[in-house]
PDB file of C-alpha atoms and ligand atoms in Angstrom:
ATOM      1  CA  MET A   1      33.577 -91.134-112.607  1.00  0.00           C
ATOM      2  CA  ARG A   2      32.997 -94.512-111.053  1.00  0.00           C
ATOM      3  CA  SER A   3      35.801 -96.347-109.313  1.00  0.00           C
ATOM      4  CA  ALA A   4      35.769 -99.069-111.979  1.00  0.00           C
ATOM      5  CA  GLU A   5      36.594 -96.464-114.643  1.00  0.00           C
ATOM      6  CA  ARG A   6      39.248 -94.890-112.446  1.00  0.00           C
ATOM      7  CA  LEU A   7      40.796 -98.309-111.941  1.00  0.00           C
ATOM      8  CA  HIS A   8      40.901 -98.869-115.670  1.00  0.00           C
ATOM      9  CA  GLU A   9      42.528 -95.488-116.225  1.00  0.00           C
ATOM     10  CA  ILE A  10      45.172 -96.063-113.544  1.00  0.00           C
ATOM     11  CA  ARG A  11      45.996 -99.481-114.978  1.00  0.00           C
ATOM     12  CA  GLN A  12      46.497 -97.886-118.378  1.00  0.00           C
ATOM     13  CA  ASN A  13      48.766 -95.225-116.862  1.00  0.00           C
ATOM     14  CA  ILE A  14      50.811 -97.867-115.083  1.00  0.00           C
ATOM     15  CA  LYS A  15      51.338 -99.694-118.355  1.00  0.00           C
ATOM     16  CA  LYS A  16      52.218 -96.485-120.189  1.00  0.00           C
ATOM     17  CA  TRP A  17      54.898 -95.446-117.676  1.00  0.00           C
ATOM     18  CA  GLN A  18      56.189 -98.971-117.440  1.00  0.00           C
ATOM     19  CA  ASP A  19      56.738 -99.068-121.204  1.00  0.00           C
ATOM     20  CA  LYS A  20      58.363 -95.626-121.254  1.00  0.00           C
ATOM     21  CA  SER A  21      60.725 -95.986-118.307  1.00  0.00           C
ATOM     22  CA  PRO A  22      63.977 -97.943-118.427  1.00  0.00           C
ATOM     23  CA  LEU A  23      64.106 -98.436-114.628  1.00  0.00           C
ATOM     24  CA  ALA A  24      60.474 -99.512-114.283  1.00  0.00           C
ATOM     25  CA  ALA A  25      59.715-102.853-112.650  1.00  0.00           C
ATOM     26  CA  LYS A  26      58.324-105.586-114.886  1.00  0.00           C
ATOM     27  CA  GLU A  27      55.601-106.368-112.409  1.00  0.00           C
ATOM     28  CA  ILE A  28      53.841-103.596-110.522  1.00  0.00           C
ATOM     29  CA  THR A  29      51.241-104.311-107.864  1.00  0.00           C
ATOM     30  CA  LEU A  30      48.525-101.722-107.471  1.00  0.00           C
ATOM     31  CA  VAL A  31      47.558-101.583-103.801  1.00  0.00           C
ATOM     32  CA  ALA A  32      44.087-100.015-103.594  1.00  0.00           C
ATOM     33  CA  VAL A  33      44.134 -97.977-100.366  1.00  0.00           C
ATOM     34  CA  SER A  34      40.642 -98.372 -98.934  1.00  0.00           C
ATOM     35  CA  LYS A  35      41.090 -96.619 -95.577  1.00  0.00           C
ATOM     36  CA  THR A  36      37.943 -94.692 -94.541  1.00  0.00           C
ATOM     37  CA  HIS A  37      35.971 -96.212 -97.433  1.00  0.00           C
ATOM     38  CA  PRO A  38      33.050 -98.558 -96.739  1.00  0.00           C
ATOM     39  CA  VAL A  39      32.861-102.262 -97.486  1.00  0.00           C
ATOM     40  CA  GLU A  40      30.470-101.657-100.415  1.00  0.00           C
ATOM     41  CA  ALA A  41      33.015 -99.445-102.172  1.00  0.00           C
ATOM     42  CA  ILE A  42      35.673-102.118-101.683  1.00  0.00           C
ATOM     43  CA  ILE A  43      33.427-104.872-103.003  1.00  0.00           C
ATOM     44  CA  ALA A  44      32.605-102.776-106.068  1.00  0.00           C
ATOM     45  CA  LEU A  45      36.321-102.800-106.941  1.00  0.00           C
ATOM     46  CA  ILE A  46      36.781-106.492-106.173  1.00  0.00           C
ATOM     47  CA  GLU A  47      33.908-107.226-108.539  1.00  0.00           C
ATOM     48  CA  VAL A  48      35.786-105.540-111.380  1.00  0.00           C
ATOM     49  CA  GLY A  49      38.967-107.486-110.728  1.00  0.00           C
ATOM     50  CA  GLN A  50      41.001-105.599-108.096  1.00  0.00           C
ATOM     51  CA  LYS A  51      42.556-108.093-105.678  1.00  0.00           C
ATOM     52  CA  VAL A  52      45.086-106.189-103.554  1.00  0.00           C
ATOM     53  CA  PHE A  53      44.053-103.630-100.938  1.00  0.00           C
ATOM     54  CA  GLY A  54      45.742-101.527 -98.264  1.00  0.00           C
ATOM     55  CA  GLU A  55      44.573-100.223 -94.902  1.00  0.00           C
ATOM     56  CA  ASN A  56      46.513 -98.034 -92.485  1.00  0.00           C
ATOM     57  CA  GLN A  57      44.852 -99.033 -89.199  1.00  0.00           C
ATOM     58  CA  VAL A  58      44.544-102.446 -87.605  1.00  0.00           C
ATOM     59  CA  GLN A  59      41.255-101.554 -85.924  1.00  0.00           C
ATOM     60  CA  GLU A  60      39.565-100.369 -89.108  1.00  0.00           C
ATOM     61  CA  ALA A  61      40.808-103.403 -91.021  1.00  0.00           C
ATOM     62  CA  ALA A  62      39.506-105.709 -88.289  1.00  0.00           C
ATOM     63  CA  ALA A  63      36.069-104.126 -88.602  1.00  0.00           C
ATOM     64  CA  LYS A  64      35.855-104.356 -92.391  1.00  0.00           C
ATOM     65  CA  TRP A  65      37.909-107.236 -93.717  1.00  0.00           C
ATOM     66  CA  PRO A  66      36.827-110.501 -92.078  1.00  0.00           C
ATOM     67  CA  ALA A  67      33.412-110.179 -93.767  1.00  0.00           C
ATOM     68  CA  ILE A  68      34.989-109.333 -97.126  1.00  0.00           C
ATOM     69  CA  ARG A  69      37.404-112.246 -96.903  1.00  0.00           C
ATOM     70  CA  LYS A  70      34.542-114.663 -96.323  1.00  0.00           C
ATOM     71  CA  LEU A  71      33.065-113.636 -99.657  1.00  0.00           C
ATOM     72  CA  TYR A  72      36.382-113.273-101.504  1.00  0.00           C
ATOM     73  CA  PRO A  73      39.018-115.554 -99.971  1.00  0.00           C
ATOM     74  CA  ASP A  74      41.704-114.679-102.512  1.00  0.00           C
ATOM     75  CA  VAL A  75      41.935-110.932-101.871  1.00  0.00           C
ATOM     76  CA  GLU A  76      45.211-109.721-100.411  1.00  0.00           C
ATOM     77  CA  LEU A  77      45.419-107.110 -97.642  1.00  0.00           C
ATOM     78  CA  HIS A  78      48.455-104.927 -96.914  1.00  0.00           C
ATOM     79  CA  LEU A  79      49.140-102.869 -93.792  1.00  0.00           C
ATOM     80  CA  ILE A  80      50.568 -99.498 -94.849  1.00  0.00           C
ATOM     81  CA  GLY A  81      50.208 -97.568 -91.575  1.00  0.00           C
ATOM     82  CA  SER A  82      52.339 -97.653 -88.452  1.00  0.00           C
ATOM     83  CA  LEU A  83      51.952-100.668 -86.199  1.00  0.00           C
ATOM     84  CA  GLN A  84      51.928-100.627 -82.410  1.00  0.00           C
ATOM     85  CA  THR A  85      53.627-103.533 -80.711  1.00  0.00           C
ATOM     86  CA  ASN A  86      50.474-104.492 -78.804  1.00  0.00           C
ATOM     87  CA  LYS A  87      48.567-104.929 -82.088  1.00  0.00           C
ATOM     88  CA  VAL A  88      51.073-107.278 -83.701  1.00  0.00           C
ATOM     89  CA  ARG A  89      49.182-110.492 -83.102  1.00  0.00           C
ATOM     90  CA  GLU A  90      45.996-109.061 -84.594  1.00  0.00           C
ATOM     91  CA  ALA A  91      47.903-107.571 -87.531  1.00  0.00           C
ATOM     92  CA  LEU A  92      49.622-110.861 -88.340  1.00  0.00           C
ATOM     93  CA  ALA A  93      46.232-112.562 -88.515  1.00  0.00           C
ATOM     94  CA  LEU A  94      44.599-109.865 -90.672  1.00  0.00           C
ATOM     95  CA  PHE A  95      47.218-108.820 -93.193  1.00  0.00           C
ATOM     96  CA  ASP A  96      49.167-110.656 -95.885  1.00  0.00           C
ATOM     97  CA  VAL A  97      51.920-108.049 -96.128  1.00  0.00           C
ATOM     98  CA  ILE A  98      53.180-105.461 -93.630  1.00  0.00           C
ATOM     99  CA  HIS A  99      54.950-102.448 -95.192  1.00  0.00           C
ATOM    100  CA  THR A 100      55.831-100.621 -91.987  1.00  0.00           C
ATOM    101  CA  VAL A 101      58.436-102.478 -89.938  1.00  0.00           C
ATOM    102  CA  ASP A 102      60.618 -99.646 -88.611  1.00  0.00           C
ATOM    103  CA  ARG A 103      62.217-100.577 -85.298  1.00  0.00           C
ATOM    104  CA  GLU A 104      63.834-103.443 -83.447  1.00  0.00           C
ATOM    105  CA  SER A 105      61.124-103.685 -80.790  1.00  0.00           C
ATOM    106  CA  LEU A 106      58.490-104.163 -83.500  1.00  0.00           C
ATOM    107  CA  ALA A 107      60.617-106.757 -85.278  1.00  0.00           C
ATOM    108  CA  ASP A 108      61.023-108.572 -81.949  1.00  0.00           C
ATOM    109  CA  ALA A 109      57.262-108.629 -81.388  1.00  0.00           C
ATOM    110  CA  ILE A 110      56.660-109.953 -84.910  1.00  0.00           C
ATOM    111  CA  ILE A 111      59.269-112.691 -84.523  1.00  0.00           C
ATOM    112  CA  LYS A 112      57.695-113.771 -81.248  1.00  0.00           C
ATOM    113  CA  LYS A 113      54.085-113.762 -82.449  1.00  0.00           C
ATOM    114  CA  ASN A 114      55.011-115.261 -85.811  1.00  0.00           C
ATOM    115  CA  LYS A 115      55.445-118.587 -84.062  1.00  0.00           C
ATOM    116  CA  THR A 116      51.909-118.619 -82.705  1.00  0.00           C
ATOM    117  CA  SER A 117      48.875-119.974 -84.539  1.00  0.00           C
ATOM    118  CA  GLY A 118      46.546-117.996 -86.795  1.00  0.00           C
ATOM    119  CA  VAL A 119      49.319-116.109 -88.570  1.00  0.00           C
ATOM    120  CA  ARG A 120      48.518-115.135 -92.149  1.00  0.00           C
ATOM    121  CA  CYS A 121      51.223-112.555 -92.839  1.00  0.00           C
ATOM    122  CA  LYS A 122      54.079-113.802 -94.967  1.00  0.00           C
ATOM    123  CA  ARG A 123      55.862-110.730 -96.231  1.00  0.00           C
ATOM    124  CA  PHE A 124      57.503-107.777 -94.536  1.00  0.00           C
ATOM    125  CA  LEU A 125      58.867-104.463 -95.757  1.00  0.00           C
ATOM    126  CA  VAL A 126      60.851-101.884 -93.807  1.00  0.00           C
ATOM    127  CA  GLN A 127      59.532 -98.326 -93.857  1.00  0.00           C
ATOM    128  CA  VAL A 128      62.253 -95.711 -94.286  1.00  0.00           C
ATOM    129  CA  ASN A 129      61.716 -92.106 -93.197  1.00  0.00           C
ATOM    130  CA  THR A 130      63.544 -90.691 -96.214  1.00  0.00           C
ATOM    131  CA  GLY A 131      62.544 -87.112 -95.332  1.00  0.00           C
ATOM    132  CA  GLU A 132      63.681 -87.555 -91.693  1.00  0.00           C
ATOM    133  CA  GLU A 133      60.411 -86.084 -90.456  1.00  0.00           C
ATOM    134  CA  PRO A 134      60.074 -86.463 -86.682  1.00  0.00           C
ATOM    135  CA  GLN A 135      56.292 -87.004 -86.722  1.00  0.00           C
ATOM    136  CA  LYS A 136      56.433 -89.743 -89.339  1.00  0.00           C
ATOM    137  CA  GLY A 137      56.999 -93.472 -89.016  1.00  0.00           C
ATOM    138  CA  GLY A 138      59.934 -95.229 -90.596  1.00  0.00           C
ATOM    139  CA  VAL A 139      63.535 -95.860 -89.675  1.00  0.00           C
ATOM    140  CA  MET A 140      65.928 -92.952 -90.306  1.00  0.00           C
ATOM    141  CA  PRO A 141      68.191 -93.720 -93.287  1.00  0.00           C
ATOM    142  CA  ARG A 142      71.310 -93.618 -91.097  1.00  0.00           C
ATOM    143  CA  ASN A 143      69.806 -96.265 -88.784  1.00  0.00           C
ATOM    144  CA  PHE A 144      68.655 -98.526 -91.573  1.00  0.00           C
ATOM    145  CA  PRO A 145      71.843-100.623 -91.869  1.00  0.00           C
ATOM    146  CA  SER A 146      71.783-101.602 -88.205  1.00  0.00           C
ATOM    147  CA  LEU A 147      68.039-102.401 -88.279  1.00  0.00           C
ATOM    148  CA  LEU A 148      68.549-104.546 -91.368  1.00  0.00           C
ATOM    149  CA  GLU A 149      71.443-106.365 -89.749  1.00  0.00           C
ATOM    150  CA  TYR A 150      69.377-106.910 -86.613  1.00  0.00           C
ATOM    151  CA  VAL A 151      66.353-108.368 -88.380  1.00  0.00           C
ATOM    152  CA  ARG A 152      68.453-110.563 -90.646  1.00  0.00           C
ATOM    153  CA  HIS A 153      70.479-111.824 -87.721  1.00  0.00           C
ATOM    154  CA  HIS A 154      67.187-112.902 -86.140  1.00  0.00           C
ATOM    155  CA  GLY A 155      66.093-114.718 -89.283  1.00  0.00           C
ATOM    156  CA  PHE A 156      63.445-112.161 -90.118  1.00  0.00           C
ATOM    157  CA  PRO A 157      62.580-111.963 -93.822  1.00  0.00           C
ATOM    158  CA  VAL A 158      62.716-108.364 -95.064  1.00  0.00           C
ATOM    159  CA  GLU A 159      61.693-108.342 -98.704  1.00  0.00           C
ATOM    160  CA  GLY A 160      61.495-104.672 -99.505  1.00  0.00           C
ATOM    161  CA  LEU A 161      61.460-101.015 -98.519  1.00  0.00           C
ATOM    162  CA  MET A 162      58.657 -98.485 -98.310  1.00  0.00           C
ATOM    163  CA  CYS A 163      58.572 -94.697 -98.046  1.00  0.00           C
ATOM    164  CA  VAL A 164      56.175 -91.755 -97.935  1.00  0.00           C
ATOM    165  CA  PRO A 165      58.007 -88.596 -99.082  1.00  0.00           C
ATOM    166  CA  PRO A 166      57.289 -85.326 -97.229  1.00  0.00           C
ATOM    167  CA  ALA A 167      54.073 -83.700 -98.497  1.00  0.00           C
ATOM    168  CA  ASP A 168      55.816 -80.509 -99.585  1.00  0.00           C
ATOM    169  CA  ALA A 169      58.855 -82.072-101.264  1.00  0.00           C
ATOM    170  CA  LEU A 170      59.576 -83.235-104.781  1.00  0.00           C
ATOM    171  CA  PRO A 171      59.205 -87.011-104.547  1.00  0.00           C
ATOM    172  CA  ALA A 172      61.900 -88.033-107.056  1.00  0.00           C
ATOM    173  CA  PRO A 173      64.945 -87.689-104.734  1.00  0.00           C
ATOM    174  CA  HIS A 174      63.141 -89.749-102.086  1.00  0.00           C
ATOM    175  CA  PHE A 175      62.274 -92.501-104.544  1.00  0.00           C
ATOM    176  CA  ALA A 176      65.856 -92.479-105.845  1.00  0.00           C
ATOM    177  CA  LEU A 177      67.220 -92.796-102.308  1.00  0.00           C
ATOM    178  CA  LEU A 178      64.864 -95.675-101.481  1.00  0.00           C
ATOM    179  CA  ARG A 179      65.854 -97.447-104.666  1.00  0.00           C
ATOM    180  CA  THR A 180      69.552 -97.097-103.872  1.00  0.00           C
ATOM    181  CA  MET A 181      68.978 -98.384-100.343  1.00  0.00           C
ATOM    182  CA  ALA A 182      66.998-101.390-101.624  1.00  0.00           C
ATOM    183  CA  GLU A 183      69.744-102.227-104.109  1.00  0.00           C
ATOM    184  CA  GLY A 184      72.313-102.109-101.324  1.00  0.00           C
ATOM    185  CA  ALA A 185      70.171-104.333 -99.129  1.00  0.00           C
ATOM    186  CA  LYS A 186      69.308-106.654-102.039  1.00  0.00           C
ATOM    187  CA  THR A 187      65.610-106.550-101.277  1.00  0.00           C
ATOM    188  CA  PRO A 188      63.357-107.001-104.319  1.00  0.00           C
ATOM    189  CA  TYR A 189      60.333-104.857-103.407  1.00  0.00           C
ATOM    190  CA  LEU A 190      59.937-101.084-103.505  1.00  0.00           C
ATOM    191  CA  SER A 191      56.660 -99.734-102.101  1.00  0.00           C
ATOM    192  CA  MET A 192      56.453 -96.093-103.181  1.00  0.00           C
ATOM    193  CA  GLY A 193      54.096 -93.784-104.999  1.00  0.00           C
ATOM    194  CA  MET A 194      50.587 -92.594-104.109  1.00  0.00           C
ATOM    195  CA  SER A 195      47.813 -90.834-106.071  1.00  0.00           C
ATOM    196  CA  ASN A 196      49.861 -87.708-106.775  1.00  0.00           C
ATOM    197  CA  ASP A 197      53.233 -89.216-107.519  1.00  0.00           C
ATOM    198  CA  TYR A 198      52.840 -92.807-108.670  1.00  0.00           C
ATOM    199  CA  GLU A 199      54.031 -92.070-112.182  1.00  0.00           C
ATOM    200  CA  THR A 200      57.324 -90.763-110.787  1.00  0.00           C
ATOM    201  CA  ALA A 201      57.554 -93.772-108.490  1.00  0.00           C
ATOM    202  CA  ILE A 202      57.126 -96.122-111.454  1.00  0.00           C
ATOM    203  CA  ARG A 203      59.952 -94.343-113.286  1.00  0.00           C
ATOM    204  CA  PHE A 204      62.188 -95.057-110.282  1.00  0.00           C
ATOM    205  CA  GLY A 205      61.288 -98.730-110.137  1.00  0.00           C
ATOM    206  CA  ALA A 206      58.360 -99.048-107.734  1.00  0.00           C
ATOM    207  CA  THR A 207      57.022-102.604-107.455  1.00  0.00           C
ATOM    208  CA  HIS A 208      54.069-101.592-105.243  1.00  0.00           C
ATOM    209  CA  ILE A 209      52.153 -98.345-105.662  1.00  0.00           C
ATOM    210  CA  ARG A 210      49.588 -97.397-103.013  1.00  0.00           C
ATOM    211  CA  ILE A 211      46.634 -95.500-104.405  1.00  0.00           C
ATOM    212  CA  GLY A 212      43.615 -94.238-102.478  1.00  0.00           C
ATOM    213  CA  THR A 213      42.179 -90.927-103.659  1.00  0.00           C
ATOM    214  CA  ALA A 214      42.705 -91.439-107.392  1.00  0.00           C
ATOM    215  CA  LEU A 215      40.732 -94.660-107.135  1.00  0.00           C
ATOM    216  CA  PHE A 216      38.021 -94.112-104.499  1.00  0.00           C
ATOM    217  CA  GLY A 217      37.747 -90.306-104.651  1.00  0.00           C
ATOM    218  CA  GLU A 218      38.416 -87.890-101.778  1.00  0.00           C
ATOM    219  CA  ARG A 219      38.311 -89.240 -98.240  1.00  0.00           C
ATOM    220  CA  LYS A 220      35.560 -87.597 -96.201  1.00  0.00           C
ATOM    221  CA  VAL A 221      37.131 -88.101 -92.784  1.00  0.00           C
TER     222      VAL A 221
HETATM  223  C1  PLP B   1      46.585 -92.959 -97.388  1.00  0.00           C
HETATM  224  C2  PLP B   1      47.860 -93.542 -97.836  1.00  0.00           C
HETATM  225  C3  PLP B   1      48.118 -93.760 -99.193  1.00  0.00           C
HETATM  226  C4  PLP B   1      47.144 -93.377-100.306  1.00  0.00           C
HETATM  227  O1  PLP B   1      47.159 -91.987-100.450  1.00  0.00           O
HETATM  228  P1  PLP B   1      46.368 -91.268-101.661  1.00  0.00           P
HETATM  229  O2  PLP B   1      47.049 -89.944-101.775  1.00  0.00           O
HETATM  230  O3  PLP B   1      44.956 -91.161-101.238  1.00  0.00           O
HETATM  231  O4  PLP B   1      46.555 -92.094-102.865  1.00  0.00           O
HETATM  232  C5  PLP B   1      49.315 -94.370 -99.541  1.00  0.00           C
HETATM  233  N1  PLP B   1      50.227 -94.724 -98.608  1.00  0.00           N
HETATM  234  C6  PLP B   1      50.015 -94.511 -97.294  1.00  0.00           C
HETATM  235  C7  PLP B   1      51.060 -94.920 -96.326  1.00  0.00           C
HETATM  236  C8  PLP B   1      48.834 -93.911 -96.863  1.00  0.00           C
HETATM  237  O5  PLP B   1      48.643 -93.704 -95.550  1.00  0.00           O
END
């Protein structure tokens, strides 16, 4: 199946689950996760109307996206992978949305670089490590309140929460937890759900679903 047909199918599924689910968000943004996929595959999707994409590495995005943006200035690019402090300036110039703020030192670096020129990024989400996995990015749920207080105290706009449930766990409890945390924090956006669990994420109110494999096919690297 070509990616254009997959896109069509996923859009239909989104609509179906949206209509069926009382907690579903009215507007759901499909973030097409293009990591490891070449520029031609990305352009093929842009040509059939997809406008929002996600990459998980600053370096890869820097290699692929400036050329794409020249051709299609209105595409939107989201960073969904962890961000090192020394890459903040580059990330702020490349991405429109960063989903992975997860510590005070990173927030500090963003606040500092946000005042410099060439900044494109307007929107920030906090990644929560709902499964408390040591190898994974995201703030631990118990540390979330203090991180939120810190960033708000420094005038930093957090507009949503993001999570990646553990690979071997049922996703629903993680999505429910993230939703509860976002309600408590009064942040409007919920970035959750990937190829294998986006329908569940929609039922729990996801506003951004991040889909790679179901759209582009298996990653080869
Ligand atoms: C790779 C990735 C995705 C997309 O995963 P698929 O299973 O290929 O849909 C979503 N979110 C994050 C954070 C990722 O790194």
